[in-house]
PDB file of C-alpha atoms in Angstrom:
ATOM      1  CA  MET A   1    -116.937  85.360 330.202  1.00 34.00           C
ATOM      2  CA  ALA A   2    -113.449  84.655 328.895  1.00 35.00           C
ATOM      3  CA  PHE A   3    -114.854  83.538 325.549  1.00 31.00           C
ATOM      4  CA  HIS A   4    -117.077  86.628 325.362  1.00 37.00           C
ATOM      5  CA  LEU A   5    -114.096  88.930 325.867  1.00 33.00           C
ATOM      6  CA  ARG A   6    -112.119  87.063 323.255  1.00 39.00           C
ATOM      7  CA  SER A   7    -114.946  87.395 320.743  1.00 40.00           C
ATOM      8  CA  VAL A   8    -115.216  91.147 321.278  1.00 40.00           C
ATOM      9  CA  SER A   9    -111.500  91.565 320.674  1.00 41.00           C
ATOM     10  CA  LEU A  10    -111.642  90.007 317.220  1.00 44.00           C
ATOM     11  CA  PRO A  11    -110.824  92.373 314.310  1.00 45.00           C
ATOM     12  CA  SER A  12    -113.884  94.241 313.056  1.00 43.00           C
ATOM     13  CA  LYS A  13    -113.316  93.117 309.475  1.00 43.00           C
ATOM     14  CA  ARG A  14    -113.352  89.421 310.343  1.00 46.00           C
ATOM     15  CA  LEU A  15    -116.291  87.571 308.836  1.00 44.00           C
ATOM     16  CA  SER A  16    -118.032  86.110 311.859  1.00 55.00           C
ATOM     17  CA  ASN A  17    -120.716  83.875 310.378  1.00 56.00           C
ATOM     18  CA  GLU A  18    -121.917  82.102 307.265  1.00 64.00           C
ATOM     19  CA  ALA A  19    -124.353  84.889 306.361  1.00 68.00           C
ATOM     20  CA  GLU A  20    -121.572  87.472 306.260  1.00 70.00           C
ATOM     21  CA  VAL A  21    -119.371  85.173 304.167  1.00 70.00           C
ATOM     22  CA  GLU A  22    -122.231  84.690 301.713  1.00 71.00           C
ATOM     23  CA  ALA A  23    -122.828  88.444 301.533  1.00 73.00           C
ATOM     24  CA  GLN A  24    -119.147  89.026 300.811  1.00 72.00           C
ATOM     25  CA  LEU A  25    -119.195  86.445 298.022  1.00 71.00           C
ATOM     26  CA  GLN A  26    -122.284  88.030 296.464  1.00 73.00           C
ATOM     27  CA  SER A  27    -120.612  91.427 296.544  1.00 74.00           C
ATOM     28  CA  LEU A  28    -117.509  89.927 294.980  1.00 71.00           C
ATOM     29  CA  GLU A  29    -119.527  88.273 292.225  1.00 69.00           C
ATOM     30  CA  ALA A  30    -121.253  91.536 291.364  1.00 70.00           C
ATOM     31  CA  SER A  31    -117.927  93.350 291.228  1.00 67.00           C
ATOM     32  CA  ILE A  32    -116.077  90.862 289.035  1.00 60.00           C
ATOM     33  CA  SER A  33    -118.961  90.104 286.657  1.00 62.00           C
ATOM     34  CA  SER A  34    -119.483  93.804 285.940  1.00 64.00           C
ATOM     35  CA  PRO A  35    -119.106  94.709 282.229  1.00 64.00           C
ATOM     36  CA  SER A  36    -116.695  97.443 283.320  1.00 64.00           C
ATOM     37  CA  ALA A  37    -114.440  94.988 285.172  1.00 60.00           C
ATOM     38  CA  THR A  38    -110.717  95.464 284.544  1.00 63.00           C
ATOM     39  CA  ILE A  39    -107.597  93.359 284.938  1.00 63.00           C
ATOM     40  CA  GLU A  40    -106.922  95.239 288.177  1.00 67.00           C
ATOM     41  CA  SER A  41    -110.398  94.532 289.554  1.00 67.00           C
ATOM     42  CA  THR A  42    -110.029  90.884 288.598  1.00 67.00           C
ATOM     43  CA  CYS A  43    -106.738  90.592 290.476  1.00 69.00           C
ATOM     44  CA  ASP A  44    -108.360  92.357 293.417  1.00 72.00           C
ATOM     45  CA  GLY A  45    -111.272  89.933 293.196  1.00 71.00           C
ATOM     46  CA  LEU A  46    -108.933  86.966 293.419  1.00 71.00           C
ATOM     47  CA  ARG A  47    -107.303  88.511 296.470  1.00 73.00           C
ATOM     48  CA  ARG A  48    -110.687  89.155 298.074  1.00 74.00           C
ATOM     49  CA  LEU A  49    -111.812  85.589 297.430  1.00 74.00           C
ATOM     50  CA  GLY A  50    -108.636  84.386 299.099  1.00 75.00           C
ATOM     51  CA  ASP A  51    -109.456  86.679 302.035  1.00 74.00           C
ATOM     52  CA  VAL A  52    -112.903  85.104 302.321  1.00 74.00           C
ATOM     53  CA  TYR A  53    -111.354  81.655 302.644  1.00 74.00           C
ATOM     54  CA  SER A  54    -108.901  83.013 305.182  1.00 73.00           C
ATOM     55  CA  HIS A  55    -111.826  84.384 307.195  1.00 70.00           C
ATOM     56  CA  ILE A  56    -113.572  81.020 306.958  1.00 70.00           C
ATOM     57  CA  GLU A  57    -110.459  79.443 308.414  1.00 69.00           C
ATOM     58  CA  GLU A  58    -110.531  81.965 311.272  1.00 70.00           C
ATOM     59  CA  ILE A  59    -114.171  81.111 311.953  1.00 68.00           C
ATOM     60  CA  ILE A  60    -113.301  77.418 312.055  1.00 66.00           C
ATOM     61  CA  HIS A  61    -110.704  78.105 314.735  1.00 64.00           C
ATOM     62  CA  LEU A  62    -113.121  79.960 317.028  1.00 61.00           C
ATOM     63  CA  PRO A  63    -113.738  77.917 320.227  1.00 58.00           C
ATOM     64  CA  SER A  64    -117.503  77.815 319.685  1.00 56.00           C
ATOM     65  CA  ASN A  65    -117.084  76.343 316.225  1.00 53.00           C
ATOM     66  CA  GLN A  66    -114.526  73.838 317.425  1.00 50.00           C
ATOM     67  CA  VAL A  67    -117.159  72.487 319.802  1.00 46.00           C
ATOM     68  CA  CYS A  68    -119.987  72.556 317.284  1.00 49.00           C
ATOM     69  CA  SER A  69    -117.935  70.970 314.529  1.00 45.00           C
ATOM     70  CA  ILE A  70    -118.676  67.495 315.839  1.00 49.00           C
ATOM     71  CA  GLN A  71    -122.407  67.987 315.368  1.00 62.00           C
ATOM     72  CA  GLN A  72    -123.915  66.245 312.352  1.00 63.00           C
ATOM     73  CA  ARG A  73    -125.238  69.431 310.753  1.00 64.00           C
ATOM     74  CA  LYS A  74    -121.896  71.172 311.079  1.00 68.00           C
ATOM     75  CA  ARG A  75    -120.119  68.102 309.732  1.00 73.00           C
ATOM     76  CA  LYS A  76    -122.312  68.147 306.639  1.00 75.00           C
ATOM     77  CA  VAL A  77    -121.545  71.829 306.061  1.00 71.00           C
ATOM     78  CA  VAL A  78    -117.816  71.159 306.364  1.00 73.00           C
ATOM     79  CA  GLU A  79    -117.994  68.234 303.952  1.00 78.00           C
ATOM     80  CA  GLU A  80    -119.924  70.330 301.425  1.00 76.00           C
ATOM     81  CA  GLU A  81    -117.353  73.105 301.688  1.00 75.00           C
ATOM     82  CA  LEU A  82    -114.567  70.578 301.154  1.00 79.00           C
ATOM     83  CA  ASP A  83    -116.280  69.448 297.953  1.00 80.00           C
ATOM     84  CA  ARG A  84    -116.674  73.036 296.750  1.00 76.00           C
ATOM     85  CA  SER A  85    -113.076  73.921 297.511  1.00 78.00           C
ATOM     86  CA  LEU A  86    -111.905  70.840 295.607  1.00 81.00           C
ATOM     87  CA  ILE A  87    -113.823  71.990 292.541  1.00 77.00           C
ATOM     88  CA  LEU A  88    -112.228  75.419 292.847  1.00 78.00           C
ATOM     89  CA  LEU A  89    -108.784  73.845 293.237  1.00 83.00           C
ATOM     90  CA  ASP A  90    -109.332  71.889 290.029  1.00 82.00           C
ATOM     91  CA  LEU A  91    -110.412  75.116 288.359  1.00 78.00           C
ATOM     92  CA  CYS A  92    -107.242  76.845 289.565  1.00 81.00           C
ATOM     93  CA  ASN A  93    -105.140  74.028 288.118  1.00 83.00           C
ATOM     94  CA  ALA A  94    -106.919  74.306 284.778  1.00 81.00           C
ATOM     95  CA  MET A  95    -106.469  78.081 284.754  1.00 78.00           C
ATOM     96  CA  GLN A  96    -102.769  77.805 285.531  1.00 82.00           C
ATOM     97  CA  GLN A  97    -102.271  75.430 282.610  1.00 83.00           C
ATOM     98  CA  SER A  98    -104.223  77.716 280.301  1.00 80.00           C
ATOM     99  CA  PHE A  99    -102.162  80.716 281.399  1.00 81.00           C
ATOM    100  CA  LEU A 100     -99.012  78.849 280.389  1.00 85.00           C
ATOM    101  CA  GLU A 101    -100.512  78.270 276.945  1.00 82.00           C
ATOM    102  CA  LEU A 102    -101.599  81.897 276.582  1.00 81.00           C
ATOM    103  CA  LYS A 103     -98.190  83.233 277.628  1.00 83.00           C
ATOM    104  CA  ALA A 104     -96.458  80.907 275.176  1.00 84.00           C
ATOM    105  CA  ILE A 105     -98.676  82.124 272.338  1.00 82.00           C
ATOM    106  CA  VAL A 106     -98.074  85.780 273.234  1.00 83.00           C
ATOM    107  CA  GLN A 107     -94.312  85.203 273.311  1.00 84.00           C
ATOM    108  CA  GLU A 108     -94.456  83.499 269.908  1.00 84.00           C
ATOM    109  CA  MET A 109     -96.439  86.427 268.527  1.00 82.00           C
ATOM    110  CA  GLN A 110     -93.781  88.812 269.820  1.00 83.00           C
ATOM    111  CA  LEU A 111     -91.090  86.880 267.959  1.00 84.00           C
ATOM    112  CA  ASP A 112     -93.160  86.774 264.772  1.00 80.00           C
ATOM    113  CA  LEU A 113     -93.716  90.526 264.974  1.00 80.00           C
ATOM    114  CA  LYS A 114     -89.992  91.140 265.241  1.00 81.00           C
ATOM    115  CA  ARG A 115     -89.423  88.971 262.170  1.00 80.00           C
ATOM    116  CA  GLY A 116     -92.197  90.757 260.297  1.00 79.00           C
ATOM    117  CA  ASP A 117     -93.988  87.465 259.647  1.00 76.00           C
ATOM    118  CA  ASN A 118     -97.551  88.731 259.317  1.00 76.00           C
ATOM    119  CA  VAL A 119     -98.988  85.372 258.268  1.00 76.00           C
ATOM    120  CA  ALA A 120     -97.543  83.653 261.332  1.00 79.00           C
ATOM    121  CA  VAL A 121     -98.859  86.424 263.580  1.00 76.00           C
ATOM    122  CA  GLN A 122    -102.363  85.979 262.192  1.00 77.00           C
ATOM    123  CA  GLY A 123    -102.195  82.242 262.829  1.00 79.00           C
ATOM    124  CA  LYS A 124    -100.923  82.747 266.370  1.00 78.00           C
ATOM    125  CA  PHE A 125    -103.634  85.288 267.049  1.00 77.00           C
ATOM    126  CA  GLN A 126    -106.267  82.759 266.051  1.00 77.00           C
ATOM    127  CA  SER A 127    -104.618  80.248 268.399  1.00 79.00           C
ATOM    128  CA  TYR A 128    -104.730  82.837 271.164  1.00 77.00           C
ATOM    129  CA  THR A 129    -108.421  83.400 270.548  1.00 75.00           C
ATOM    130  CA  ARG A 130    -109.180  79.673 270.714  1.00 75.00           C
ATOM    131  CA  SER A 131    -107.171  79.295 273.919  1.00 75.00           C
ATOM    132  CA  ALA A 132    -108.853  82.330 275.451  1.00 71.00           C
ATOM    133  CA  ARG A 133    -112.270  80.860 274.700  1.00 69.00           C
ATOM    134  CA  LYS A 134    -111.208  77.629 276.373  1.00 69.00           C
ATOM    135  CA  VAL A 135    -110.175  79.623 279.432  1.00 65.00           C
ATOM    136  CA  GLN A 136    -113.562  81.331 279.466  1.00 61.00           C
ATOM    137  CA  LYS A 137    -115.314  77.964 279.577  1.00 63.00           C
ATOM    138  CA  GLN A 138    -113.125  76.895 282.477  1.00 61.00           C
ATOM    139  CA  PHE A 139    -113.890  80.068 284.382  1.00 59.00           C
ATOM    140  CA  LYS A 140    -117.639  79.715 283.874  1.00 56.00           C
ATOM    141  CA  LYS A 141    -117.506  76.490 285.857  1.00 58.00           C
ATOM    142  CA  SER A 142    -116.812  78.633 288.902  1.00 53.00           C
ATOM    143  CA  THR A 143    -119.953  79.820 290.675  1.00 42.00           C
ATOM    144  CA  ILE A 144    -118.696  83.403 290.736  1.00 47.00           C
ATOM    145  CA  HIS A 145    -117.277  83.446 287.193  1.00 42.00           C
ATOM    146  CA  LEU A 146    -114.176  85.204 288.449  1.00 42.00           C
ATOM    147  CA  LEU A 147    -112.249  85.863 285.260  1.00 38.00           C
ATOM    148  CA  SER A 148    -114.724  85.266 282.481  1.00 37.00           C
ATOM    149  CA  LYS A 149    -114.813  88.955 281.564  1.00 36.00           C
ATOM    150  CA  GLN A 150    -111.067  89.325 281.220  1.00 37.00           C
ATOM    151  CA  ILE A 151    -109.483  86.730 278.950  1.00 35.00           C
ATOM    152  CA  VAL A 152    -111.189  87.712 275.729  1.00 38.00           C
ATOM    153  CA  MET A 153    -110.197  88.796 272.252  1.00 36.00           C
ATOM    154  CA  PRO A 154    -108.607  92.266 272.469  1.00 40.00           C
ATOM    155  CA  ASN A 155    -110.548  95.247 271.200  1.00 43.00           C
ATOM    156  CA  GLY A 156    -110.451  95.634 267.433  1.00 41.00           C
ATOM    157  CA  SER A 157    -109.494  99.299 267.635  1.00 38.00           C
ATOM    158  CA  LYS A 158    -106.296  98.395 269.486  1.00 37.00           C
ATOM    159  CA  TRP A 159    -105.564  95.040 267.852  1.00 35.00           C
ATOM    160  CA  SER A 160    -105.440  94.914 264.044  1.00 38.00           C
ATOM    161  CA  LEU A 161    -103.112  91.939 263.701  1.00 34.00           C
ATOM    162  CA  VAL A 162    -105.457  90.104 261.369  1.00 32.00           C
ATOM    163  CA  SER A 163    -106.990  92.769 259.173  1.00 36.00           C
ATOM    164  CA  LYS A 164    -104.157  95.283 258.567  1.00 40.00           C
ATOM    165  CA  ALA A 165    -100.639  95.188 257.200  1.00 35.00           C
ATOM    166  CA  PHE A 166     -97.798  96.201 259.493  1.00 36.00           C
ATOM    167  CA  HIS A 167     -95.552  99.211 259.221  1.00 42.00           C
ATOM    168  CA  LYS A 168     -92.525  99.676 261.451  1.00 46.00           C
ATOM    169  CA  LYS A 169     -94.277 102.174 263.698  1.00 44.00           C
ATOM    170  CA  LYS A 170     -97.334  99.944 263.864  1.00 49.00           C
ATOM    171  CA  ILE A 171     -95.238  96.933 264.879  1.00 46.00           C
ATOM    172  CA  VAL A 172     -93.718  98.848 267.785  1.00 50.00           C
ATOM    173  CA  CYS A 173     -97.202  99.686 269.001  1.00 45.00           C
ATOM    174  CA  GLU A 174     -98.382  96.087 268.744  1.00 64.00           C
ATOM    175  CA  GLU A 175     -95.286  94.826 270.542  1.00 68.00           C
ATOM    176  CA  GLU A 176     -96.030  97.174 273.418  1.00 72.00           C
ATOM    177  CA  GLN A 177     -99.597  95.897 273.556  1.00 73.00           C
ATOM    178  CA  LEU A 178     -98.357  92.314 273.618  1.00 74.00           C
ATOM    179  CA  GLN A 179     -96.062  93.186 276.510  1.00 77.00           C
ATOM    180  CA  VAL A 180     -98.974  94.704 278.413  1.00 75.00           C
ATOM    181  CA  LEU A 181    -101.119  91.652 277.681  1.00 75.00           C
ATOM    182  CA  GLU A 182     -98.374  89.326 278.885  1.00 77.00           C
ATOM    183  CA  SER A 183     -98.006  91.375 282.068  1.00 79.00           C
ATOM    184  CA  ASP A 184    -101.770  91.236 282.669  1.00 77.00           C
ATOM    185  CA  ILE A 185    -101.784  87.457 282.273  1.00 79.00           C
ATOM    186  CA  VAL A 186     -98.916  87.183 284.771  1.00 80.00           C
ATOM    187  CA  ASP A 187    -100.797  89.372 287.274  1.00 79.00           C
ATOM    188  CA  ILE A 188    -103.929  87.236 287.062  1.00 77.00           C
ATOM    189  CA  GLU A 189    -101.845  84.065 287.211  1.00 80.00           C
ATOM    190  CA  SER A 190    -100.249  85.327 290.427  1.00 82.00           C
ATOM    191  CA  GLY A 191    -103.690  85.932 291.907  1.00 79.00           C
ATOM    192  CA  VAL A 192    -104.771  82.397 291.026  1.00 81.00           C
ATOM    193  CA  GLU A 193    -101.634  80.957 292.627  1.00 83.00           C
ATOM    194  CA  THR A 194    -102.294  82.904 295.833  1.00 82.00           C
ATOM    195  CA  LEU A 195    -105.888  81.688 295.875  1.00 80.00           C
ATOM    196  CA  PHE A 196    -104.677  78.117 295.319  1.00 84.00           C
ATOM    197  CA  ARG A 197    -102.407  78.277 298.372  1.00 85.00           C
ATOM    198  CA  THR A 198    -105.183  79.776 300.485  1.00 82.00           C
ATOM    199  CA  LEU A 199    -107.558  77.011 299.429  1.00 82.00           C
ATOM    200  CA  ILE A 200    -105.034  74.357 300.415  1.00 86.00           C
ATOM    201  CA  GLN A 201    -104.684  75.873 303.893  1.00 82.00           C
ATOM    202  CA  SER A 202    -108.451  76.175 304.232  1.00 80.00           C
ATOM    203  CA  ARG A 203    -108.909  72.519 303.322  1.00 82.00           C
ATOM    204  CA  VAL A 204    -106.370  71.502 305.959  1.00 83.00           C
ATOM    205  CA  SER A 205    -108.338  73.388 308.614  1.00 78.00           C
ATOM    206  CA  LEU A 206    -111.642  71.928 307.431  1.00 77.00           C
ATOM    207  CA  LEU A 207    -110.262  68.398 307.472  1.00 80.00           C
ATOM    208  CA  ASN A 208    -108.950  68.961 310.982  1.00 79.00           C
ATOM    209  CA  THR A 209    -112.439  69.825 312.218  1.00 74.00           C
ATOM    210  CA  LEU A 210    -113.701  66.449 311.028  1.00 72.00           C
ATOM    211  CA  THR A 211    -111.187  64.661 313.233  1.00 71.00           C
ATOM    212  CA  LEU A 212    -112.238  66.419 316.448  1.00 59.00           C
TER     213      LEU A 212
END
């Protein structure tokens, strides 16, 4: 009876079983992979994925799951989840390194714009494009393709760094766009870092269940 009362008192939003977790992940995948996805929705998606892992940790700590965790079937599920989370951790590490590269390129482009060095800007933009494509490949390794829609070559109507000459007014506009791009990268990077920390905590809880 005590356990029943405790279960009823759990927050309504808590994911209570594997089916609900899977449904949440499917919903998240559909949201982030949408062609109309934005930087904001991507950051929100990272937060929501972190929430899913937090809910998984809560499920692990439920008394019923503590007892069942010693069963062979449950042990296999835990071990599989540990493997999946390790892959996602590696992906987070790769993304963090790529974000550093992208931010460095954007900062170099900002300096080149201020100097009026159009040739250097064009070269840096090509470097940005190559780095962004590398990031896309990293993201596609994730089963939910979290950020693959976001780190792409900017729209040609807003970015004419390669095809057009710069005038003073034009340079100001491009500098503002670079600042926005840099801010967007930082926002996504922050989301990845939060997810990374959540994954670490989740792995600790999963490992603890194997020692029961």
